[in-house]
Short mmCIF file of C-alpha atoms in Angstrom, two decimals:
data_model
loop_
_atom_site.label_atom_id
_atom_site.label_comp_id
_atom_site.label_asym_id
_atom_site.label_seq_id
_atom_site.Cartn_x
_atom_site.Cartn_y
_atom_site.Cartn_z
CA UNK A 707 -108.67 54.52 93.93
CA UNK A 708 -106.55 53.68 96.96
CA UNK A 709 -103.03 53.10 97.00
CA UNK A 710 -101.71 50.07 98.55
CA UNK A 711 -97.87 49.82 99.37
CA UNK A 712 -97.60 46.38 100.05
CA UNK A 713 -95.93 45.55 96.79
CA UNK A 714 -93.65 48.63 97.35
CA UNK A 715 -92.49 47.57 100.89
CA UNK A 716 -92.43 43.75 99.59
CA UNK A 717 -89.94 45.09 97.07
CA UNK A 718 -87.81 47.34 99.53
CA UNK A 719 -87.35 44.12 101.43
CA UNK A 720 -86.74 41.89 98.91
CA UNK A 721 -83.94 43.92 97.38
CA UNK A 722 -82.33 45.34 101.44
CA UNK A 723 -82.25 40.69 101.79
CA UNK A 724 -80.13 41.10 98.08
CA UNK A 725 -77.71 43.39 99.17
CA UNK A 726 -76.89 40.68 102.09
CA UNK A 727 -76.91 38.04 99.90
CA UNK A 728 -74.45 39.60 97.49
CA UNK A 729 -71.88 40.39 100.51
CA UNK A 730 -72.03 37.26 102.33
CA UNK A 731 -73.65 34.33 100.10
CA UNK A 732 -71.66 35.83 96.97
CA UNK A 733 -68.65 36.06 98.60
CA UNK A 734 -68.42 32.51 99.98
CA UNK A 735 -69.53 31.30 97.02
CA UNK A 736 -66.60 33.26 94.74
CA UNK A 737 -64.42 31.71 97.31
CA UNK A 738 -65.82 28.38 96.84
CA UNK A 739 -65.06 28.43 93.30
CA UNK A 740 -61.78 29.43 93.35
CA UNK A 741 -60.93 27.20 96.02
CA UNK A 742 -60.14 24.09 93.83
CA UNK A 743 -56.54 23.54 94.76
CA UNK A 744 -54.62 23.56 91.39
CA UNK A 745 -53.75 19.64 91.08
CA UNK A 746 -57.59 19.33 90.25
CA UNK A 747 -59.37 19.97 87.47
CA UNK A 748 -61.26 22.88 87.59
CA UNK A 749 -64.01 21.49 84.95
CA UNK A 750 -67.01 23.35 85.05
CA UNK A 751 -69.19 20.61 85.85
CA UNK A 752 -66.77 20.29 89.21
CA UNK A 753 -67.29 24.07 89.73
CA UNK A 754 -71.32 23.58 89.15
CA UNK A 755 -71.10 20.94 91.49
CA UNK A 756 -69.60 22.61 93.82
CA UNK A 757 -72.17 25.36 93.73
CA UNK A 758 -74.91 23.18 93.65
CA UNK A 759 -73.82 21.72 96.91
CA UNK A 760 -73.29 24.90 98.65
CA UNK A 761 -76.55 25.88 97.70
CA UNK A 762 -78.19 23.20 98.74
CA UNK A 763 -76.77 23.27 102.44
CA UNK A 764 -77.22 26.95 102.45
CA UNK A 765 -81.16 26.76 101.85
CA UNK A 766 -81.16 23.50 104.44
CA UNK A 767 -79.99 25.69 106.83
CA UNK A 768 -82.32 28.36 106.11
CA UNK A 769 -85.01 26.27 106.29
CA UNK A 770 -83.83 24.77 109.86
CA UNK A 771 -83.35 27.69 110.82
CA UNK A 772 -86.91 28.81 109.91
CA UNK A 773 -88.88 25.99 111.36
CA UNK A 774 -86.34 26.49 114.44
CA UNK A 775 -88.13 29.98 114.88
CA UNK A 776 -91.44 28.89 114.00
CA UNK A 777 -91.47 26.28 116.47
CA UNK A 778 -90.23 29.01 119.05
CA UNK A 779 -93.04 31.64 117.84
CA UNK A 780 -95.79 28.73 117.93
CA UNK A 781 -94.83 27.75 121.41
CA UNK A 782 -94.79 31.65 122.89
CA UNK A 783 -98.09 32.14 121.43
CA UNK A 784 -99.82 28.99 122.80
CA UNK A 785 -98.72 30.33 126.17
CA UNK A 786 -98.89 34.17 126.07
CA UNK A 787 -101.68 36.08 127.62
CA UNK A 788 -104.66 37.14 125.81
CA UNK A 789 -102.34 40.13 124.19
CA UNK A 790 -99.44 37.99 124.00
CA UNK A 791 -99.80 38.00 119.90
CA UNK A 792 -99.97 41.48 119.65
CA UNK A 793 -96.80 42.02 121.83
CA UNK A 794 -95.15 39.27 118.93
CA UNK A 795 -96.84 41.08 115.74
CA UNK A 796 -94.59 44.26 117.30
CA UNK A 797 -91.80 41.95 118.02
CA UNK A 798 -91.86 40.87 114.45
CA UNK A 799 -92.11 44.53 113.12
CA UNK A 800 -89.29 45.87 114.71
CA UNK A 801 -87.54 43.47 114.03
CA UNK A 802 -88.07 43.87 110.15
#
């Protein structure tokens, strides 16, 4: 039976794009929280709202980002040479 290490590599990714997540995203966020100035009430429906919204504008930006890139990638293949998508696909793999 062959092996396939797609789910292997999937996860090897997955969990490198964590480690990032946990030093950047989780430290703003920590900061975030504890950035309620004292003369407010630090309620934890303030604090979840707070959260919510930095979530919210950190996938938006993710996202814009994303189609940002897309729309880049769609336009360089429409006008690449016959091996133009095989010049991106190694593009794309050294960059991952």
């Amino acid at each position: 039976m062959p092996t396939s290490f797609d789910f292997v590599a999937a996860f090897a990714v997955g969990f490198m794009g964590s480690l990032h997540c946990i030093g950047m995203c989780g430290g703003i966020s920590s900061a975030l929280a504890t950035a309620i100035s004292p003369d407010q009430v630090r309620t934890p429906l303030r604090q979840i709202g707070y959260q919510l919204l930095f979530s919210l504008g950190r996938i938006f930006s993710y996202a814009c980002a994303g189609a940002l890139v897309g729309l880049l990638g769609s336009t360089l293949y429409d006008n690449l040479s016959a091996n133009g998508p095989s010049y991106l696909r190694v593009f794309a793999g050294i960059m991952m």
